[in-house]
Structure formats: structure tokens, C-alpha cells
Short mmCIF file of C-alpha atoms and ligand atoms in Angstrom, two decimals:
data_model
loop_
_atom_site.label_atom_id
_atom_site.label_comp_id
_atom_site.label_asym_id
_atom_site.label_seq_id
_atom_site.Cartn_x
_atom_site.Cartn_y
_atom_site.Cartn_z
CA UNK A 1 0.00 0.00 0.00
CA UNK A 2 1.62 3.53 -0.84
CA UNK A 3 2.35 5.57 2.30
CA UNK A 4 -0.94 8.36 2.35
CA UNK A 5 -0.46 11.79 2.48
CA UNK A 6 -2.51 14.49 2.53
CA UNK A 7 -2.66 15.56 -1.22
CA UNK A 8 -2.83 18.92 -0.20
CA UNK A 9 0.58 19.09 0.79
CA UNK A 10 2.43 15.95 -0.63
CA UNK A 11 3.28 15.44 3.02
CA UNK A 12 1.92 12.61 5.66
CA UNK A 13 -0.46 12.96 7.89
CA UNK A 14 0.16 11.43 11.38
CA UNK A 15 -2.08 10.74 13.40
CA UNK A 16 -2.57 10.66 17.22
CA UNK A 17 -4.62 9.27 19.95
CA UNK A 18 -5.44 11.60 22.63
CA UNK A 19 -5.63 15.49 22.58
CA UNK A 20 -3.44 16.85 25.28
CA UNK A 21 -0.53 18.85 25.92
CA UNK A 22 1.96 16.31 24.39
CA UNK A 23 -0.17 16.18 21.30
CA UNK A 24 -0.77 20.23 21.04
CA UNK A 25 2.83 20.37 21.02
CA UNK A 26 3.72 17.49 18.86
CA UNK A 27 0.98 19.75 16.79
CA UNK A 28 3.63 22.82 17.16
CA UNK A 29 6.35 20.68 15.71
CA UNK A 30 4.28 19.32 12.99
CA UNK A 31 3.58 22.44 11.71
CA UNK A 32 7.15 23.23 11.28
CA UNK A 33 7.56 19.89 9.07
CA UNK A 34 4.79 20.58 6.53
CA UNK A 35 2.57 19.07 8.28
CA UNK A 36 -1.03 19.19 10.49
CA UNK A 37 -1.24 16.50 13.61
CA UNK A 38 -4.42 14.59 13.28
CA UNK A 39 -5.86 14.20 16.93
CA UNK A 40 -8.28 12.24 18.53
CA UNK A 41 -10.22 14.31 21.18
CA UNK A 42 -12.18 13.09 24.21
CA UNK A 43 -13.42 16.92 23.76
CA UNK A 44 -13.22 19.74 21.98
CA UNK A 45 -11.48 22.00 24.71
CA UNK A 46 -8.85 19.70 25.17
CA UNK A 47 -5.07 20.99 24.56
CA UNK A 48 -4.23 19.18 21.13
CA UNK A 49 -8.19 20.05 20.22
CA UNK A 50 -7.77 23.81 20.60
CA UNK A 51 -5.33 24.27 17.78
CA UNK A 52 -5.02 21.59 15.12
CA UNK A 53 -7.33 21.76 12.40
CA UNK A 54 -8.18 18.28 11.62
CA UNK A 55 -9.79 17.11 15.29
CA UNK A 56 -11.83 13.96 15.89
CA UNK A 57 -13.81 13.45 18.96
CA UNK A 58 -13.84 10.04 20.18
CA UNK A 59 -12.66 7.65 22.87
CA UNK A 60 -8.94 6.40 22.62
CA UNK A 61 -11.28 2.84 23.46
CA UNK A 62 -13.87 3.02 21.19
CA UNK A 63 -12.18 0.71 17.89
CA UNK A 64 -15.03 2.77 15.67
CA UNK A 65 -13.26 5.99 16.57
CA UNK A 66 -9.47 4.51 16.19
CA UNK A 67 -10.25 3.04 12.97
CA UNK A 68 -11.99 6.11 11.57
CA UNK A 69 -8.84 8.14 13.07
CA UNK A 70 -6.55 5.91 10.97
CA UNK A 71 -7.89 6.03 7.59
CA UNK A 72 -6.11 8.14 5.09
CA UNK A 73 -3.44 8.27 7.98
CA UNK A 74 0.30 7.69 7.43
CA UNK A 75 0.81 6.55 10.82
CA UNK A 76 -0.93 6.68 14.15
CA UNK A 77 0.83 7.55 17.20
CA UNK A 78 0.13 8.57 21.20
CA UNK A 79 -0.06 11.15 23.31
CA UNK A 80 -1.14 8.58 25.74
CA UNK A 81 -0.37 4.97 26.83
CA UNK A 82 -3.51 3.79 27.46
CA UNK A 83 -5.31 2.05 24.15
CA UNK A 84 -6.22 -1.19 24.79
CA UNK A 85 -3.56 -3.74 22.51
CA UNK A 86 -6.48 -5.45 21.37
CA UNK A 87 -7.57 -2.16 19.40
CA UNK A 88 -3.94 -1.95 18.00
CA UNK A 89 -3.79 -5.33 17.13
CA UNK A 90 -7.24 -5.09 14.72
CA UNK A 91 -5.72 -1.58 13.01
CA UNK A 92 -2.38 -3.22 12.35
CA UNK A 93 -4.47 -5.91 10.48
CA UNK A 94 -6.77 -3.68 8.61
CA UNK A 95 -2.99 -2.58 7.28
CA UNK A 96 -3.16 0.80 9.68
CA UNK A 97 0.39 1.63 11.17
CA UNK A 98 0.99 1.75 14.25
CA UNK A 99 3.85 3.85 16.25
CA UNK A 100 5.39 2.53 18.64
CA UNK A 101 3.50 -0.93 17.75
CA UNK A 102 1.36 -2.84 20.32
CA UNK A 103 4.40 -5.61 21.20
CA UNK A 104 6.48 -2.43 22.27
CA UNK A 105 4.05 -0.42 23.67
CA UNK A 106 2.69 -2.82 26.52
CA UNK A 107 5.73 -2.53 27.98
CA UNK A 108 4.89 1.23 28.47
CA UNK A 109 0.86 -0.21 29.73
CA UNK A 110 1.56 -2.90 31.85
CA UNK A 111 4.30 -2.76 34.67
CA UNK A 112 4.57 -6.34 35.34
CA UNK A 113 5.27 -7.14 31.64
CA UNK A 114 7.83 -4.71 32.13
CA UNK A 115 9.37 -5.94 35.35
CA UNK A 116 9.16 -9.55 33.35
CA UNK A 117 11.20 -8.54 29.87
CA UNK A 118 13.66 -6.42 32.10
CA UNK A 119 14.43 -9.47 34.42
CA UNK A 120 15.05 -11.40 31.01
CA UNK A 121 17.53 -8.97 29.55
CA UNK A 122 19.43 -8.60 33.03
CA UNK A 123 18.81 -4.89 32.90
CA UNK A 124 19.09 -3.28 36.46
CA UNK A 125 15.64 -2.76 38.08
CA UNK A 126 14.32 -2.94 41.50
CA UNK A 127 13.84 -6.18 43.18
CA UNK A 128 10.05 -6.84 42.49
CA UNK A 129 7.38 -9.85 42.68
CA UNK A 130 3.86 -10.20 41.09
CA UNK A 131 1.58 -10.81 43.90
CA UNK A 132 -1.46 -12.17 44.04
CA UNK A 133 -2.99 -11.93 48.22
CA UNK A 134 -2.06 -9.47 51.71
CA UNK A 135 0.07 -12.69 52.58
CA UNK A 136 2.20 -12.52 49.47
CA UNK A 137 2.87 -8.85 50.29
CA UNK A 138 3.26 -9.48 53.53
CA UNK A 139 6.26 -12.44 52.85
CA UNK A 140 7.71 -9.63 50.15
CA UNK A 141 8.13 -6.99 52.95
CA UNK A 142 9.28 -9.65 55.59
CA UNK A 143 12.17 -10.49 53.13
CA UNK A 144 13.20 -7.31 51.65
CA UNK A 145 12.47 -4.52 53.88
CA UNK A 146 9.08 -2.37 54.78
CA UNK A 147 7.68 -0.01 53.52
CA UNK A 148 7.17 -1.33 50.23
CA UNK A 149 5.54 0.20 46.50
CA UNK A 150 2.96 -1.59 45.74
CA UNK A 151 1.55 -0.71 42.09
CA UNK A 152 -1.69 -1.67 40.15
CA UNK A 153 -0.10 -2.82 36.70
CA UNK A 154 -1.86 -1.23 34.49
CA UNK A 155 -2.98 2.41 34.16
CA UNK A 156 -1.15 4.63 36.81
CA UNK A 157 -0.22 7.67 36.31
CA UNK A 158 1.28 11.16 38.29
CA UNK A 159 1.50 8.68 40.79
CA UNK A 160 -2.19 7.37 41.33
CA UNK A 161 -1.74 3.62 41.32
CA UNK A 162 1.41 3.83 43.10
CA UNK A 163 1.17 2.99 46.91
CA UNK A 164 3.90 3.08 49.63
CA UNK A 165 2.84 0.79 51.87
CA UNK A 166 4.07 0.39 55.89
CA UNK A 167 2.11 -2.94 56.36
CA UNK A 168 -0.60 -5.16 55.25
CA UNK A 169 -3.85 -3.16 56.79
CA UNK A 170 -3.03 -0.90 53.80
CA UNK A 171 -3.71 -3.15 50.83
CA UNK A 172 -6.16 -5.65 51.64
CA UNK A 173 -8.53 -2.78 49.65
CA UNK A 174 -6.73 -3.16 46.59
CA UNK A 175 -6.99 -6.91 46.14
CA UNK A 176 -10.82 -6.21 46.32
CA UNK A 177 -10.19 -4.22 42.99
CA UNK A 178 -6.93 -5.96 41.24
CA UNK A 179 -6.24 -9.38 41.01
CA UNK A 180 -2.54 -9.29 40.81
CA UNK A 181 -0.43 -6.37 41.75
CA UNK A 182 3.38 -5.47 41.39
CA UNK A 183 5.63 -5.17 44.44
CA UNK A 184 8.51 -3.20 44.37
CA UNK A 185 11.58 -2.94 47.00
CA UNK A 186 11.44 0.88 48.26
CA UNK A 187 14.47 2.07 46.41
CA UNK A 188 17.04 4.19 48.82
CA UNK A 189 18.10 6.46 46.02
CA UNK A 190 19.70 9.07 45.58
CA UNK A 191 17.17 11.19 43.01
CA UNK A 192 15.42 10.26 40.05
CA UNK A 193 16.53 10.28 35.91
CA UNK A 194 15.32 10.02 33.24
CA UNK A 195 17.21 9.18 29.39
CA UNK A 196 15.45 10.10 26.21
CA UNK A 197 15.65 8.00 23.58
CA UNK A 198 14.26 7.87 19.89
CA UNK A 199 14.30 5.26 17.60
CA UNK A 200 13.31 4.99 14.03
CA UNK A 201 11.79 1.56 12.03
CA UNK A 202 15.06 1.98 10.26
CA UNK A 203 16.58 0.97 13.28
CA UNK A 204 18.34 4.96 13.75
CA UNK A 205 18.76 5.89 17.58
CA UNK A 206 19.49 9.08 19.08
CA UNK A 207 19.24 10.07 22.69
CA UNK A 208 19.63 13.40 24.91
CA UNK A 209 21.70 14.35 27.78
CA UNK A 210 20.64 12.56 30.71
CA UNK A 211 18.13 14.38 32.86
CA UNK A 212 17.32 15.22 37.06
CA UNK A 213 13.28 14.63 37.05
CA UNK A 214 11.77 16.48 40.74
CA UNK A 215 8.62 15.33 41.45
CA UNK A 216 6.01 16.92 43.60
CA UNK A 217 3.46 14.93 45.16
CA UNK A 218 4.18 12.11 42.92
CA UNK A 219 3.88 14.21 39.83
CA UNK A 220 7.44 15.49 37.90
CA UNK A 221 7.45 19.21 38.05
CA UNK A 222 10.54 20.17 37.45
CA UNK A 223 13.21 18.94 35.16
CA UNK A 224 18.01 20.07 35.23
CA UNK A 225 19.60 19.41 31.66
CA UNK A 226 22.08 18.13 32.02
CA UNK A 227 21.46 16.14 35.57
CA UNK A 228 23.55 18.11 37.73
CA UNK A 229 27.05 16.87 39.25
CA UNK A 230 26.14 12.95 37.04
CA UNK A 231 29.36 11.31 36.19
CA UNK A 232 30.22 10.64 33.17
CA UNK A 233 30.35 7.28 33.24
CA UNK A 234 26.77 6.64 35.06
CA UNK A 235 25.48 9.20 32.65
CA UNK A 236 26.89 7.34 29.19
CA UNK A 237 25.92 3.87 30.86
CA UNK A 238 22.28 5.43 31.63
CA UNK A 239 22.17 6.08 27.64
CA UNK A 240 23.60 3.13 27.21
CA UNK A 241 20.87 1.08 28.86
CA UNK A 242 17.51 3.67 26.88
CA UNK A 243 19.23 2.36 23.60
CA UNK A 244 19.74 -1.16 24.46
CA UNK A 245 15.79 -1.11 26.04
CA UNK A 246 14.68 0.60 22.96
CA UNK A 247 15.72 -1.70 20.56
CA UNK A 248 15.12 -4.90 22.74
CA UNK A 249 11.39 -3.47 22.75
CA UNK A 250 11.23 -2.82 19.45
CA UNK A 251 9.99 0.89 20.23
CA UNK A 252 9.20 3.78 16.97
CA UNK A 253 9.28 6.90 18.22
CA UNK A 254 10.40 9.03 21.79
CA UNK A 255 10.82 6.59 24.86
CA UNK A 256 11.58 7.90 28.19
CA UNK A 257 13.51 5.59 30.51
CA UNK A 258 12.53 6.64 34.02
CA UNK A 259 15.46 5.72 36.30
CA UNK A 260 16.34 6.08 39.86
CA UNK A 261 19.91 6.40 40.81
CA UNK A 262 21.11 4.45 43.67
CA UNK A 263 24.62 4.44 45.36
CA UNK A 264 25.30 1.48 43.27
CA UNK A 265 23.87 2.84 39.90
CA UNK A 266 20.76 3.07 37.83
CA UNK A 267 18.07 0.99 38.24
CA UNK A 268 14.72 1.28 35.98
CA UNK A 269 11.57 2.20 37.10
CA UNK A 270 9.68 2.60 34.36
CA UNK A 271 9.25 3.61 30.34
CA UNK A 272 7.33 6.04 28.70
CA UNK A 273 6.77 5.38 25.09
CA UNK A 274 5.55 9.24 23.82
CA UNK A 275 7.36 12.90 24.16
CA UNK A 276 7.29 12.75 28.61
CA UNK A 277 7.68 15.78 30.78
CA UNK A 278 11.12 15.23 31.38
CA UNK A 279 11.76 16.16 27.42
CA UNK A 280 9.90 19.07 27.04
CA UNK A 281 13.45 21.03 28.07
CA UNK A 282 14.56 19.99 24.38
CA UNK A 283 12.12 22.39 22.71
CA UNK A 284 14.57 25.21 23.22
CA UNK A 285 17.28 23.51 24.89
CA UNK A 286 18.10 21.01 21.85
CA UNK A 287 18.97 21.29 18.56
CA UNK A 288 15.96 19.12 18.01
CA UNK A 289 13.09 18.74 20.44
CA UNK A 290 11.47 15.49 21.10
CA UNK A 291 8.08 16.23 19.43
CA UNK A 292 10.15 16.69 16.20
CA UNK A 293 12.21 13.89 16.86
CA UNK A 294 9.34 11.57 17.81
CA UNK A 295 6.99 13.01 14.31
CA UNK A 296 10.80 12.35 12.42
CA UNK A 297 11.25 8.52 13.87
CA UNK A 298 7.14 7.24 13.40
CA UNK A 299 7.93 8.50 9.80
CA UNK A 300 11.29 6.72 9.65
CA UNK A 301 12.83 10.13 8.55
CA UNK A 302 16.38 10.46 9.75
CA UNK A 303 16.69 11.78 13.36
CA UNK A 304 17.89 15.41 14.13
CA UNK A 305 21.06 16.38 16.55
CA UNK A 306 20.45 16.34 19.98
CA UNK A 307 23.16 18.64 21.18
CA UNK A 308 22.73 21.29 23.80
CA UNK A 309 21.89 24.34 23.21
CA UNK A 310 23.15 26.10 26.13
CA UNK A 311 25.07 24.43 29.38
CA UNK A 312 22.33 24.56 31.27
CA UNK A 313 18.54 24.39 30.61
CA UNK A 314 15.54 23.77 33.80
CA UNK A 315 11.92 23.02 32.63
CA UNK A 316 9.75 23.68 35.22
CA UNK A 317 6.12 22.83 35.22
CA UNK A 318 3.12 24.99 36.17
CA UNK A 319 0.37 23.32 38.06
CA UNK A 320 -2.89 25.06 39.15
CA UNK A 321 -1.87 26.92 42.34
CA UNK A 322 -3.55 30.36 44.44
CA UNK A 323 -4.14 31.87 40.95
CA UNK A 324 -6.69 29.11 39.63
CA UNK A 325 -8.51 28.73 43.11
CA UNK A 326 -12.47 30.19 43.35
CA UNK A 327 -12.22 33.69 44.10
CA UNK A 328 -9.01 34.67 43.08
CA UNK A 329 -8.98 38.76 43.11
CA UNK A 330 -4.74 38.83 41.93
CA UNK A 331 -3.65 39.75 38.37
CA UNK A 332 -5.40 37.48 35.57
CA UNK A 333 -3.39 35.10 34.01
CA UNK A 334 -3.26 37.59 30.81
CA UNK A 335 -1.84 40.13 32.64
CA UNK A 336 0.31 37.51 34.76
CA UNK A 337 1.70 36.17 31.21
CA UNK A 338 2.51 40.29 30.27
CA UNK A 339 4.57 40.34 33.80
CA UNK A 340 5.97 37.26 33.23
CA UNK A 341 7.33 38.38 30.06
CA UNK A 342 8.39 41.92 31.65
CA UNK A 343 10.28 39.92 34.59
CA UNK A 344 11.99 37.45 32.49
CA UNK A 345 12.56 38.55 28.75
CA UNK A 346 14.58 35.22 28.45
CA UNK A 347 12.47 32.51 29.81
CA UNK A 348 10.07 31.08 27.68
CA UNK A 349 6.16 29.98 28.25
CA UNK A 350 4.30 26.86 26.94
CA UNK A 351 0.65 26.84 28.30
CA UNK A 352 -1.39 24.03 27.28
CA UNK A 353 -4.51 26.19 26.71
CA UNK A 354 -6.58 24.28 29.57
CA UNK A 355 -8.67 25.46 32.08
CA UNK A 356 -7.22 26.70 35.13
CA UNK A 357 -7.90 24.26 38.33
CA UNK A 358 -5.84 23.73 41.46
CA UNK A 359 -3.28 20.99 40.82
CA UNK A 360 -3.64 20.56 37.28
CA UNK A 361 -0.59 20.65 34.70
CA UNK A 362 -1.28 24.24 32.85
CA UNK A 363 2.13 24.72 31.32
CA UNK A 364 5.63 24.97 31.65
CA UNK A 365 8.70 27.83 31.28
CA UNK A 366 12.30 26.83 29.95
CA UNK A 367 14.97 28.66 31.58
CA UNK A 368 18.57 28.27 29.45
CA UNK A 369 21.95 29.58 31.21
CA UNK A 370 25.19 28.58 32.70
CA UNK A 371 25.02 28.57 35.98
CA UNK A 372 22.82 26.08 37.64
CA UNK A 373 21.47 27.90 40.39
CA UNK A 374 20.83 30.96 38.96
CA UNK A 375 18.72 29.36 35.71
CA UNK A 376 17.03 26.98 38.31
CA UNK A 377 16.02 30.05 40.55
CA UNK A 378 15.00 31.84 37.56
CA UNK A 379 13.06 29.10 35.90
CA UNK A 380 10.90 28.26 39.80
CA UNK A 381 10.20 32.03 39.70
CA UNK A 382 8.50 32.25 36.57
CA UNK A 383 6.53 28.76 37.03
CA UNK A 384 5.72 30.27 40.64
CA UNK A 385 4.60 33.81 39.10
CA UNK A 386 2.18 32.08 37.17
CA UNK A 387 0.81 29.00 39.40
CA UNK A 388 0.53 31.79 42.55
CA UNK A 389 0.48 35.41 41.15
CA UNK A 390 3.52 35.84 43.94
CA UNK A 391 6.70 37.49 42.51
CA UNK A 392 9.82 36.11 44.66
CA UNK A 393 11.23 39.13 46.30
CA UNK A 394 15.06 38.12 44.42
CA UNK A 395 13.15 39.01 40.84
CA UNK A 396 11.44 41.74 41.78
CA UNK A 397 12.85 44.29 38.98
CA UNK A 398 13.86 42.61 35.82
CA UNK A 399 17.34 41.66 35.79
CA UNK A 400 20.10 41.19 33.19
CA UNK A 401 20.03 38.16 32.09
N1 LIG B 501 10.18 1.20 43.96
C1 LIG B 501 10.12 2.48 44.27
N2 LIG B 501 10.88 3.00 45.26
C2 LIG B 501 10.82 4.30 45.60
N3 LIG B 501 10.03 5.20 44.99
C3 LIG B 501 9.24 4.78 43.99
C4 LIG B 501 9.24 3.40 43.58
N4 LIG B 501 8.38 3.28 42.56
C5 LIG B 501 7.86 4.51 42.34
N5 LIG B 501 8.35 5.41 43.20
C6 LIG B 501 8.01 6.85 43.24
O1 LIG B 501 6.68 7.05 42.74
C7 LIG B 501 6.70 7.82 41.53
C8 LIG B 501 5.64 7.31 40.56
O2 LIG B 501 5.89 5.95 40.23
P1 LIG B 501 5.66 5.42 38.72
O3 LIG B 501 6.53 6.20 37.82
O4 LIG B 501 5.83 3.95 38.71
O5 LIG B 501 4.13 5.77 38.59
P2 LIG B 501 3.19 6.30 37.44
O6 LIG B 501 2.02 6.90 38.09
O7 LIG B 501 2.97 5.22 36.46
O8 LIG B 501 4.11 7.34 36.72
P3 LIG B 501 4.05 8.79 36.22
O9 LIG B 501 3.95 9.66 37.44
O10 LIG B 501 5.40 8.88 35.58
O11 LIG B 501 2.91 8.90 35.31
C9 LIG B 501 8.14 7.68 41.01
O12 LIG B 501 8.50 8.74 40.16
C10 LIG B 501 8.91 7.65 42.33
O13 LIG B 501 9.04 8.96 42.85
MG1 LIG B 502 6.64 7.45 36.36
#
């Protein structure tokens, strides 16, 4: 079958399930390629929804709405891990393509298959068991320690379906809901990781500087390139280990490798097989980002340079904070974006376009620079300006930067 594209252009048309803020900016990078992201919606105020032209609204389960999504599509891609592989399975065989494909891509859905393939390469990982009852839980934390992480296997995440658990009270609820969870050993680390990877059908791979991911409440917020004070040596073996992963898995397009880093080493936690938080740095802080270089690898173009762009570069994300609560009576977020801008003429905004609510991911900044500390301060500022309305008394004139 010859590849489609849209005859409009003489370009493809990919095409992606779910209509967030990885697939609005996916959308961004698209544009820059010739091209228009096709996006399946839940709604039409989503992210992605607000700002590509060719929106469908559907259910990332509903096979009707996946099949319709793929026709005339060169490829169909994710913004989200959670399409059942049955549904991938049946648009691979009505000769759809699908990137990454649904052999690679459970390893992103289900943690135990995960754990499983990981154990059978001898990659590092934490020590783990698939339990099935409180007294197989119970035997797990006799042996290796309490508390333990006790996960549902599939569909976590920002954390929910991830529990740290001090005894056996606290899970007898969740056999009443699962049967079989994943254990995991509570890792003693030292901070968390995370290596970018792409890889093309071709077989190309490229990856990023290794990353520092923060998390807040379970949910990464803020995100050093390169991770501060990493040595060499952990940082080329981290690499080392996304490429090796990514080709054992057989992954097409961006895969995050979310690592912890013990005394010892790396050990994986878990991957992400889309553009993830901890690349969205790489829009200004890499010669390519990763929504280019994930739109370049599910069309098995060659992959762009991943170089730096300046020593240092901090994401950090907005979430919903003082500024999106009932009542608010501070500056609007229009006029917090114009003071934003005035405060710090080199930091740059992505907002997702959503509706403002407490917690909820809104958007990011990108802070680039030398010095660590400084760009770090500079990027928590901004994100803080915007979440709370609050200018931090050390940025309160603009500043050389
Ligand atoms: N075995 C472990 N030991 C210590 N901390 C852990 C362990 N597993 C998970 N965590 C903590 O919980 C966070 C969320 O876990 P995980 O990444 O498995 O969940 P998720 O909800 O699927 O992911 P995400 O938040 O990336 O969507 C991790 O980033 C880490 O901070
Ligand atoms: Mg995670």
C-alpha cells in the first residue's frame, strides 16, 4: 500500500490518539515539518483540540473511533499509553500503522510485563514480585524490607496507582479491585533520571543528555539538563541502557527511561513510550526537540542532533496553584503572562490552553543559562509567578540576564 499523504501538501499525515498537551505540542512541531497533527479528542477544549485543524472526537477505546482516526493516515501515534492492545492489534491488520507498535508499547501499559522482559535482559531494576494476596505482600516486605511500593499494573499515572505501603492493613482494599499487583523494593536512592531516547523503524537511535526529574506529590514538576554533578560514566551507561531497552522493545518513536539512581547505579523504574515531561526542556534547549524527533522517527525520517543548546537548561512545570482557586482577586493570568514576560525577557512559556484548576498541569517555562542555580532560581520564579500570582522578592525588577 503507498504511504498516504494528505494531497494537499504531498506530506503525511500522522495521526494521534489523545488530545493533550503532548499532542498540542507534537501539533507545534508538525507544523514546522509541513505538516497538520491529526488528533483524537475526548473533547473539543482539550489541549491538542484547541489548535489543530483536523480534530476527531472520540474515545482512545472506542475501535469505531481509532479506525476512523486511521484512515487516510500515514501513521498513528500517542499522546497517551492507554489504548487497549487489542484495538492496535485489529488496526495493524486492517494494514493501519501503528507507532510505537502494540508488542512495544505494553511494555509502556503494563508494569509487570515490564518488570518480566527487564528481568530477562538482566537490565538493572528494583527487586520486584507479582503478587497475588495481603500474605504474598506481607512475605515480600518480611524479606526485603518495609515499607514497600505496591503498584496496580496497568494504568497509573502522576503517581495514582502507586502505593507506599508500611504494612498489610493498607492493601487488603486493593486486592478487592486488582487481582494481581506489582511489588517493588522501596528504592534508597539518591534522586530520580530520566534518558530520552528515539528510535526509528530503520533501526536509527538518538538520545539526549541525561536528565534530574523532581517530582512533587508524585507528579514530575521540574526537570536540570544536564542532571547536575552525574558522572560521566553513570550518565553514558544510563544512555547506554535507553538504547539497548529501545531496541530490545522494538519501540518507533520518543521513549523515556525513568530511572532512579542508587549508590550502586541506575536501576529502571519505568518507560514512557511518547514525548514525557522530562523532554519538554529539548524544545529550546536542543537542537531538536522530542516532538520533532518523535513526528521524524514514526515517519522513519532520519533523526535530528540532539546537542545542547546552552550548558544549562531547567523546565519547570506549572500546576494550578492560588491563581486558579475560586475567588481569586490577583492579576489574571493575561496580565500575569505580560509580567511574566516583563520579569523574564529570556524565559520562555508553553501553556497548554486548559482550564485553570488547582493541581492541574497548565504549562511549563524553559529557563537556558550557565550557571545552575541561577537558571534553576529563575526558571521556579517564573513557574511560581504564574501558578501563585507571587513574585519572589530576588526578581522583583527585571534583571540582566
Ligand atoms: N520502587 C520504588 N521505590 C521508591 N520510589 C518509587 C518506587 N516506585 C515509584 N516510586 C516513586 O513514585 C513515583 C511514581 O511511580 P511510577 O513512575 O511507577 O508511577 P506512574 O504513576 O505510572 O508514573 P508517572 O507519574 O510517571 O505517570 C516515582 O516517580 C517515584 O518517585
Ligand atoms: Mg513514572
Amino acid at each position: 500500500m503507498a504511504t498516504p499523504v494528505d494531497p494537499r501538501t504531498g506530506l503525511p499525515v500522522v495521526a494521534m490518539v489523545g488530545g493533550g498537551q503532548l499532542a498540542r505540542m507534537t501539533h507545534q512541531a508538525a507544523v514546522a515539518l509541513g505538516q497538520s497533527l491529526r488528533v483524537l479528542s475526548t473533547g473539543p477544549d482539550e489541549s491538542a483540540a484547541l489548535v489543530a485543524a483536523d480534530v476527531r472526537l472520540g474515545d482512545h477505546r472506542d475501535l469505531d473511533a481509532l479506525l476512523a482516526l486511521a484512515e487516510g493516515a500515514t501513521v498513528v501515534t500517542f499522546d497517551h499509553e492507554h489504548v487497549p492492545t487489542e484495538h492496535l492489534c485489529a488496526l495493524e491488520a486492517a494494514g493501519h500503522r501503528v507507532a510505537p507498535g502494540p508488542d512495544a508499547l505494553v511494555h509502556a501499559q503494563d508494569k509487570l510485563v515490564l518488570r518480566r522482559a527487564l528481568a530477562a535482559a538482566g537490565e538493572p531494576q528494583p527487586v520486584w514480585a507479582e503478587v497475588a494476596s495481603v500474605a504474598e505482600v506481607a512475605a515480600f516486605g518480611d524479606r526485603h524490607g518495609w515499607p514497600v511500593v505496591v503498584k496496580t499494573p496497568r494504568g497509573g499515572y502522576d503517581g495514582r496507582g502507586v502505593f507506599v505501603v508500611d504494612g498489610v492493613d493498607d492493601v487488603a482494599g486493593l486486592f478487592g479491585r486488582y487481582d494481581v499487583l506489582l511489588v517493588e523494593q522501596r528504592v534508597p536512592m539518591v534522586r530520580e533520571l530520566s534518558a530520552l531516547v528515539a528510535r526509528s523503524p530503520f533501526g536509527q537511535v538518538a538520545v539526549w543528555p541525561v536528565v534530574e526529574t523532581v517530582q512533587r506529590d508524585g507528579i514530575n514538576t521540574e526537570v536540570l539538563a544536564p542532571a547536575p554533578g552525574l558522572d560521566k560514566d553513570t550518565a553514558t551507561a544510563a544512555q547506554e541502557l535507553a538504547v539497548r531497552v529501545a531496541d530490545r522493545v522494538g519501540v518507533v518513536g520518543v521513549m523515556a527511561v525513568e530511572l532512579f539512581e542508587t549508590a550502586d547505579g541506575v536501576l529502571v523504574n519505568e518507560l514512557a513510550m511518547r514525548p514525557h515531561n522530562s523532554g519538554h526542556w529539548t524544545i529550546e534547549g536542543s537542537r531538536t526537540s522530542q516532538f520533532e524527533q518523535h513526528l521524524r522517527a514514526v515517519l522513519d525520517y532520519p533523526l535530528g542532533a540532539t546537542g545542547m543548546t546552552a550548558p544549562v537548561v531547567v523546565m519547570a512545570n506549572v500546576l494550578g496553584g492560588r491563581a486558579a482557586e475560586e475567588g481569586w482577586t490577583g492579576p489574571s493570568l493575561d496580565e500575569r503572562v505580560h509580567h511574566l514576560m516583563a520579569h523574564w525577557p529570556d524565559v520562555k512559556l508553553h501553556w497548554y490552553g486548559k482550564g485553570q484548576r488547582p493541581g492541574r498541569k497548565l504549562g511549563h517555562v524553559t529557563a537556558l543559562g550557565a550557571d545552575l542555580d541561577e537558571v534553576r532560581a529563575r526558571a521556579a520564579a517564573a513557574a511560581r509567578y504564574l501558578a501563585d500570582g507571587e513574585v519572589d522578592p530576588a526578581f522583583a525588577f527585571p534583571t540582566e540576564h
